[in-house]
Tab-separated table of C-alpha atoms and ligand atoms in Angstrom:
chain	number	residue	atom	x	y	z
A	97	MET	CA	0.000	0.000	0.000
A	98	THR	CA	1.056	3.580	-0.394
A	99	PRO	CA	2.069	5.080	2.926
A	100	VAL	CA	-0.873	6.789	4.566
A	101	ASP	CA	-0.634	10.033	6.428
A	102	ARG	CA	-1.397	8.508	9.814
A	103	ARG	CA	-1.903	11.843	11.542
A	104	SER	CA	-4.541	12.995	9.098
A	105	LEU	CA	-6.230	9.575	9.082
A	106	SER	CA	-6.376	9.713	12.862
A	107	ARG	CA	-7.827	13.240	12.739
A	108	GLU	CA	-10.504	12.119	10.303
A	109	ILE	CA	-11.396	9.194	12.559
A	110	THR	CA	-11.801	11.575	15.499
A	111	ARG	CA	-14.038	13.765	13.381
A	112	LEU	CA	-16.160	10.761	12.354
A	113	ALA	CA	-16.375	9.480	15.921
A	114	ASN	CA	-17.816	12.825	16.997
A	115	ALA	CA	-19.992	13.389	13.930
A	116	SER	CA	-23.773	13.571	14.067
A	117	VAL	CA	-25.636	11.692	11.347
A	118	ALA	CA	-25.995	14.879	9.310
A	119	GLU	CA	-22.294	15.678	9.646
A	120	ALA	CA	-21.353	12.141	8.652
A	121	LEU	CA	-23.570	12.358	5.578
A	122	ALA	CA	-22.116	15.733	4.665
A	123	LEU	CA	-18.697	14.089	4.280
A	124	ASP	CA	-20.237	12.411	1.249
A	125	ALA	CA	-18.045	9.321	1.398
A	126	LEU	CA	-18.381	6.578	-1.168
A	127	PRO	CA	-18.036	3.272	0.714
A	128	ALA	CA	-15.101	1.117	-0.356
A	129	ASP	CA	-15.058	-2.626	-0.862
A	130	ARG	CA	-14.175	-4.268	2.390
A	131	CYS	CA	-10.832	-5.804	3.280
A	132	PRO	CA	-10.889	-8.719	5.750
A	133	LEU	CA	-12.148	-7.567	9.137
A	134	ILE	CA	-11.356	-9.701	12.159
A	135	GLY	CA	-13.136	-9.113	15.442
A	136	ILE	CA	-11.320	-9.936	18.671
A	137	THR	CA	-13.766	-9.783	21.531
A	138	GLY	CA	-14.019	-11.023	25.102
A	139	PRO	CA	-14.492	-10.026	28.716
A	140	PRO	CA	-12.306	-7.333	30.302
A	141	GLY	CA	-8.750	-8.295	31.108
A	142	VAL	CA	-8.527	-11.642	29.285
A	143	GLY	CA	-5.575	-10.316	27.303
A	144	LYS	CA	-7.144	-9.137	24.038
A	145	SER	CA	-4.738	-6.230	23.550
A	146	SER	CA	-1.689	-8.318	24.450
A	147	LEU	CA	-2.902	-10.968	22.026
A	148	ILE	CA	-3.536	-8.504	19.203
A	149	ALA	CA	-0.077	-7.012	19.597
A	150	ARG	CA	1.412	-10.486	19.098
A	151	LEU	CA	-1.052	-11.492	16.409
A	152	ALA	CA	-0.303	-8.356	14.424
A	153	ARG	CA	3.356	-9.393	14.163
A	154	GLU	CA	2.264	-12.837	12.987
A	155	ARG	CA	-0.141	-11.416	10.370
A	156	MET	CA	2.477	-8.981	9.081
A	157	ALA	CA	4.640	-11.901	7.937
A	158	ALA	CA	2.301	-12.253	4.956
A	159	ARG	CA	0.944	-8.702	4.604
A	160	ASP	CA	2.249	-5.257	3.893
A	161	SER	CA	-0.097	-3.335	6.176
A	162	LEU	CA	-2.527	-3.747	9.019
A	163	ALA	CA	-4.862	-1.557	11.025
A	164	ILE	CA	-5.875	-2.142	14.643
A	165	LEU	CA	-8.941	-0.448	16.045
A	166	ALA	CA	-9.654	-0.903	19.753
A	167	ILE	CA	-12.980	0.151	21.232
A	168	ASP	CA	-12.597	1.034	24.904
A	169	PRO	CA	-15.576	1.210	27.174
A	170	THR	CA	-15.855	4.779	28.397
A	171	SER	CA	-15.186	4.873	32.070
A	172	PRO	CA	-18.064	6.599	33.866
A	173	LEU	CA	-15.550	7.938	36.367
A	174	SER	CA	-12.889	9.403	34.139
A	175	GLY	CA	-15.194	9.935	31.172
A	176	GLY	CA	-12.313	8.958	28.939
A	177	ALA	CA	-11.044	5.923	27.112
A	178	ILE	CA	-8.752	3.539	28.912
A	179	LEU	CA	-5.353	3.988	27.424
A	180	GLY	CA	-4.053	0.562	28.394
A	181	ASP	CA	-4.316	-0.605	24.803
A	182	ARG	CA	-1.924	2.048	23.631
A	183	ILE	CA	0.565	0.946	26.233
A	184	ARG	CA	0.290	-2.776	25.583
A	185	MET	CA	0.481	-2.268	21.848
A	186	GLY	CA	3.298	0.196	22.348
A	187	GLU	CA	5.919	-1.939	20.671
A	188	LEU	CA	3.932	-1.789	17.427
A	189	VAL	CA	3.642	1.988	17.357
A	190	ASP	CA	6.965	2.428	15.595
A	191	ASP	CA	6.038	0.114	12.738
A	192	ARG	CA	4.985	2.430	9.906
A	193	ARG	CA	2.969	-0.315	8.241
A	194	ILE	CA	0.679	-0.711	11.247
A	195	PHE	CA	-1.983	1.813	12.181
A	196	ILE	CA	-3.301	1.686	15.757
A	197	ARG	CA	-6.196	3.655	17.059
A	198	SER	CA	-8.428	3.379	20.112
A	199	LEU	CA	-11.886	4.866	20.392
A	200	ALA	CA	-14.233	5.444	23.311
A	201	THR	CA	-17.702	3.905	23.219
A	202	ARG	CA	-19.470	7.212	24.013
A	203	ASP	CA	-23.263	7.022	24.069
A	204	SER	CA	-23.614	4.204	21.590
A	205	ARG	CA	-26.064	1.722	23.093
A	206	ASP	CA	-24.502	-1.481	21.837
A	207	GLY	CA	-21.094	-1.062	23.480
A	208	LEU	CA	-19.489	-0.042	20.199
A	209	ALA	CA	-18.450	3.410	19.027
A	210	ASP	CA	-20.749	5.809	17.222
A	211	ASN	CA	-20.282	5.689	13.460
A	212	LEU	CA	-18.158	2.545	13.770
A	213	PRO	CA	-18.979	1.139	10.307
A	214	LEU	CA	-18.103	4.512	8.763
A	215	ILE	CA	-14.855	4.651	10.722
A	216	ILE	CA	-13.931	1.155	9.565
A	217	ASP	CA	-14.796	2.181	6.037
A	218	ARG	CA	-12.478	5.173	6.287
A	219	ILE	CA	-9.658	2.908	7.444
A	220	VAL	CA	-10.356	0.479	4.615
A	221	ARG	CA	-10.210	3.302	2.078
A	222	ALA	CA	-6.732	4.133	3.362
A	223	GLY	CA	-5.751	0.794	1.816
A	224	PHE	CA	-4.922	-1.504	4.738
A	225	ALA	CA	-4.708	-5.201	3.905
A	226	GLU	CA	-6.559	-6.250	7.047
A	227	VAL	CA	-8.293	-4.688	10.037
A	228	LEU	CA	-8.286	-6.135	13.571
A	229	LEU	CA	-11.099	-4.828	15.765
A	230	GLU	CA	-10.876	-5.184	19.563
A	231	THR	CA	-14.117	-4.917	21.501
A	232	VAL	CA	-14.759	-5.549	25.175
A	233	GLY	CA	-17.638	-7.561	26.475
A	234	VAL	CA	-19.744	-10.542	25.645
A	235	GLY	CA	-23.393	-10.913	24.822
A	236	GLN	CA	-24.711	-7.586	23.543
A	237	VAL	CA	-21.418	-6.354	22.130
A	238	GLU	CA	-20.747	-9.722	20.608
A	239	TYR	CA	-24.034	-9.691	18.723
A	240	ALA	CA	-23.381	-6.200	17.409
A	241	VAL	CA	-19.884	-7.141	16.232
A	242	ARG	CA	-20.915	-10.455	14.709
A	243	ASP	CA	-22.690	-8.807	11.782
A	244	MET	CA	-19.855	-6.438	11.116
A	245	VAL	CA	-16.808	-8.688	10.990
A	246	ASP	CA	-15.879	-11.635	8.771
A	247	THR	CA	-14.102	-13.694	11.378
A	248	MET	CA	-15.058	-13.496	15.000
A	249	VAL	CA	-12.576	-14.527	17.664
A	250	LEU	CA	-13.736	-14.823	21.271
A	251	VAL	CA	-10.951	-14.631	23.830
A	252	LEU	CA	-11.405	-16.292	27.205
A	253	SER	CA	-8.918	-17.144	29.926
A	254	PRO	CA	-8.765	-19.327	33.023
A	255	GLY	CA	-11.391	-17.818	35.276
A	256	SER	CA	-13.914	-17.043	32.505
A	257	GLY	CA	-16.479	-19.232	34.284
A	258	ASP	CA	-19.323	-16.721	33.982
A	259	GLN	CA	-18.923	-16.576	30.220
A	260	ILE	CA	-18.964	-20.352	30.001
A	261	GLN	CA	-22.200	-20.442	31.983
A	262	ALA	CA	-23.639	-17.864	29.586
A	263	MET	CA	-22.601	-20.043	26.651
A	264	LYS	CA	-24.266	-23.076	28.155
A	265	SER	CA	-27.518	-21.185	28.401
A	266	GLY	CA	-27.114	-19.988	24.820
A	267	ILE	CA	-26.659	-16.302	25.674
A	268	ILE	CA	-23.346	-16.156	23.882
A	269	GLU	CA	-23.413	-16.729	20.186
A	270	THR	CA	-20.817	-19.104	18.865
A	271	PRO	CA	-17.771	-17.284	17.540
A	272	ASP	CA	-15.733	-18.703	14.658
A	273	ILE	CA	-12.675	-19.223	16.810
A	274	PHE	CA	-12.281	-19.581	20.558
A	275	VAL	CA	-9.002	-18.508	22.077
A	276	ILE	CA	-8.094	-19.602	25.562
A	277	ASN	CA	-5.437	-17.048	26.428
A	278	LYS	CA	-3.122	-17.181	29.461
A	279	ALA	CA	-2.511	-20.856	28.752
A	280	ASP	CA	0.564	-20.427	30.934
A	281	LEU	CA	-1.752	-20.189	33.956
A	282	PRO	CA	-3.398	-23.143	35.703
A	283	GLY	CA	-6.984	-23.779	34.669
A	284	ALA	CA	-6.560	-23.219	30.924
A	285	ASP	CA	-7.140	-26.884	30.129
A	286	ARG	CA	-10.310	-26.946	32.172
A	287	VAL	CA	-11.733	-23.902	30.346
A	288	ALA	CA	-10.775	-25.479	27.014
A	289	GLY	CA	-12.424	-28.753	28.023
A	290	GLU	CA	-15.652	-27.023	29.005
A	291	ILE	CA	-15.828	-25.143	25.709
A	292	ARG	CA	-15.144	-28.329	23.761
A	293	SER	CA	-17.961	-30.122	25.528
A	294	ILE	CA	-20.386	-27.259	24.807
A	295	LEU	CA	-19.389	-27.259	21.134
A	296	HIS	CA	-19.719	-31.024	21.004
A	297	PHE	CA	-23.369	-30.840	21.985
A	298	ARG	CA	-24.307	-28.000	19.686
A	299	LYS	CA	-25.962	-29.419	16.620
A	300	ALA	CA	-25.147	-27.757	13.324
A	301	PRO	CA	-25.514	-28.788	9.693
A	302	PRO	CA	-22.225	-29.799	7.998
A	303	THR	CA	-22.310	-26.723	5.739
A	304	VAL	CA	-21.828	-24.477	8.755
A	305	TRP	CA	-18.344	-23.499	9.947
A	306	ARG	CA	-17.272	-25.715	12.823
A	307	PRO	CA	-15.903	-23.391	15.533
A	308	ARG	CA	-12.269	-24.037	16.404
A	309	LEU	CA	-10.436	-23.655	19.675
A	310	VAL	CA	-6.834	-22.746	20.313
A	311	LYS	CA	-4.854	-22.211	23.489
A	312	VAL	CA	-2.354	-19.371	23.457
A	313	SER	CA	-0.161	-17.414	25.795
A	314	ALA	CA	0.158	-13.831	24.623
A	315	ASP	CA	2.686	-13.273	27.400
A	316	ARG	CA	4.991	-16.042	26.230
A	317	GLY	CA	4.198	-15.664	22.547
A	318	GLU	CA	2.933	-19.242	22.270
A	319	GLY	CA	0.134	-20.421	19.994
A	320	LEU	CA	-0.073	-17.226	17.936
A	321	ALA	CA	0.989	-18.940	14.702
A	322	ASP	CA	-1.764	-21.537	15.230
A	323	LEU	CA	-4.316	-18.799	15.823
A	324	SER	CA	-3.199	-16.980	12.687
A	325	THR	CA	-3.524	-20.208	10.671
A	326	LEU	CA	-7.054	-20.741	12.009
A	327	ILE	CA	-7.993	-17.200	10.988
A	328	ASP	CA	-6.632	-17.848	7.490
A	329	GLY	CA	-8.573	-21.113	7.426
A	330	HIS	CA	-11.811	-19.339	8.279
A	331	GLN	CA	-11.158	-16.639	5.688
A	332	ALA	CA	-10.494	-19.308	3.050
A	333	TRP	CA	-13.692	-21.094	4.051
A	334	LEU	CA	-15.646	-17.839	3.645
A	335	VAL	CA	-14.262	-17.420	0.138
A	336	GLU	CA	-15.240	-21.009	-0.682
A	337	GLN	CA	-18.754	-20.262	0.558
A	338	GLY	CA	-18.978	-17.359	-1.851
A	339	GLY	CA	-17.120	-14.720	0.084
A	340	GLY	CA	-17.463	-12.742	3.257
A	341	PRO	CA	-19.757	-9.738	3.412
A	342	THR	CA	-20.331	-8.420	-0.082
A	343	ALA	CA	-19.951	-4.752	-0.941
A	344	ALA	CA	-23.744	-4.471	-0.946
A	345	GLN	CA	-24.019	-6.017	2.513
A	346	TRP	CA	-21.329	-3.689	3.783
A	347	ARG	CA	-23.155	-0.652	2.420
A	348	ARG	CA	-26.300	-1.919	4.101
A	349	GLN	CA	-24.404	-2.095	7.412
A	350	ILE	CA	-23.235	1.480	7.043
A	351	LEU	CA	-26.751	2.631	6.161
A	352	ALA	CA	-28.278	0.630	9.014
A	353	SER	CA	-26.021	2.274	11.573
A	354	LEU	CA	-26.842	5.771	10.289
A	355	ILE	CA	-30.574	5.079	10.130
A	356	ALA	CA	-30.580	3.594	13.643
A	357	ARG	CA	-28.849	6.676	15.009
A	358	ARG	CA	-31.204	9.028	13.192
A	359	ALA	CA	-34.175	7.054	14.528
A	360	GLY	CA	-32.796	7.386	18.052
A	361	ASP	CA	-32.278	11.147	17.640
A	362	VAL	CA	-35.803	11.664	16.302
A	363	LEU	CA	-37.455	9.493	18.956
A	364	ARG	CA	-35.693	11.323	21.773
A	365	ALA	CA	-36.825	14.670	20.382
A	366	LEU	CA	-40.395	13.582	19.563
A	367	PRO	CA	-42.925	15.735	21.453
A	368	THR	CA	-45.290	13.769	23.674
A	369	ASP	CA	-48.354	14.685	21.638
A	370	ALA	CA	-46.717	13.170	18.553
A	371	THR	CA	-46.839	9.778	20.279
A	372	GLU	CA	-50.558	10.018	20.973
A	373	GLY	CA	-53.507	8.619	19.067
A	374	ARG	CA	-53.457	5.618	16.818
A	375	LEU	CA	-50.186	3.719	16.794
A	376	SER	CA	-50.036	3.675	12.991
A	377	ASP	CA	-50.435	7.492	12.908
A	378	ALA	CA	-47.701	7.987	15.529
A	379	PHE	CA	-45.445	5.638	13.588
A	380	HIS	CA	-45.845	7.543	10.348
A	381	ARG	CA	-45.346	10.871	12.123
A	382	ALA	CA	-42.036	9.563	13.495
A	383	ILE	CA	-40.932	8.283	10.078
A	384	GLY	CA	-41.907	11.643	8.595
A	385	ALA	CA	-39.857	13.445	11.229
A	386	MET	CA	-36.864	11.279	10.384
A	387	ALA	CA	-37.049	12.113	6.712
A	388	ALA	CA	-37.686	15.805	7.369
A	389	LYS	CA	-34.732	16.253	9.716
A	390	GLU	CA	-32.514	18.895	8.176
A	391	GLU	CA	-29.120	18.117	6.751
A	392	PRO	CA	-26.479	20.833	6.994
A	393	GLY	CA	-26.666	23.049	3.955
A	394	ASP	CA	-30.367	22.371	3.468
A	395	GLY	CA	-31.204	25.910	4.303
B	543	GTP	N1	-0.232	-14.852	32.594
B	543	GTP	C1	-0.619	-14.211	31.494
B	543	GTP	N2	-1.054	-12.944	31.570
B	543	GTP	C2	-1.440	-12.336	30.443
B	543	GTP	C3	-1.425	-12.976	29.173
B	543	GTP	N3	-1.874	-12.124	28.248
B	543	GTP	C4	-2.181	-10.980	28.891
B	543	GTP	N4	-1.918	-11.090	30.207
B	543	GTP	C5	-2.088	-10.058	31.245
B	543	GTP	O1	-3.459	-9.794	31.428
B	543	GTP	C6	-3.673	-8.409	31.731
B	543	GTP	C7	-4.692	-7.809	30.773
B	543	GTP	O2	-4.129	-7.788	29.472
B	543	GTP	P1	-4.760	-6.930	28.298
B	543	GTP	O3	-4.055	-7.322	27.054
B	543	GTP	O4	-4.820	-5.495	28.628
B	543	GTP	O5	-6.242	-7.498	28.312
B	543	GTP	P2	-7.524	-6.915	27.527
B	543	GTP	O6	-8.426	-8.071	27.341
B	543	GTP	O7	-7.112	-6.156	26.326
B	543	GTP	O8	-8.108	-5.927	28.622
B	543	GTP	P3	-9.275	-4.825	28.383
B	543	GTP	O9	-9.033	-4.170	27.055
B	543	GTP	O10	-9.105	-3.903	29.532
B	543	GTP	O11	-10.556	-5.588	28.422
B	543	GTP	C8	-2.301	-7.745	31.643
B	543	GTP	O12	-1.778	-7.633	32.939
B	543	GTP	C9	-1.490	-8.724	30.826
B	543	GTP	O13	-0.124	-8.678	31.103
B	543	GTP	C10	-0.930	-14.330	29.134
B	543	GTP	O14	-0.864	-14.983	28.089
B	543	GTP	N5	-0.565	-14.891	30.327
B	544	MG	MG1	-7.597	-4.188	25.707
């Protein structure tokens, strides 16, 4: 890829992250075709950032560029993003071929960042060969990420008992790849065994991807090559199945996120009397209000 101006890309991402729907639309971007997007998700502290820092090195053996986007939950106390990711990924910062950025979740309801699909699209248009997306949390966040990424990796570690319970009761959707990180600690085999037994009992038709499991130690740098191979395997399987998300599906994602935000804005501002009367009337009033909302430059 041609070297990107990382400072200006970062500035644009900040602008997008703060943009209202109207401001985002005013940028008049033409969505790009997607490059592979790999989601790395899991509960707080399981070692996602440490893992990504190692994985990035592994991926760069066969690529000329890579972008890492980490979504930090906004701390209600500090009101800012946790900067731990920057620190743990610090060793990568000097590599000009790797772009690292973290974003706060702000008021987005699903635990992701506002305008996330647009931000990813901006990164893709800068020409990166692959994007790694770190998100914190399981359940709600996982569902929101699932639709956005091609390959979903769920990271657990010894002590992720609550998540395993949630999986047993079907709350957690099956990711494409399970990573048991901190395999250097006692208990990793037990977690792996529990996941295997859950997967064993989940019935799925043979055409569906069979989730894989790998034990790694981000600290010791063990298992990262295996994880990278599994990711490649899933990507190859997607291509065999007719590809990951198509350009049209990706555009739909971007549109869906903008429409959902606009709907939220309009509903919050809807006067009480507009909600009264017949439900069908109130519904059409709300839809009308959405369409009528002014764009900048409309007058
Ligand atoms: N023993 C051991 N510790 C690890 C390993 N990987 C990460 N850690 C430690 O786990 C802690 C959390 O690591 P992070 O990489 O920040 O975890 P994270 O999942 O990104 O955390 P959040 O983004 O805050 O959710 C740090 O103290 C790491 O040093 C590992 O393989 N083994
Ligand atoms: Mg992290």
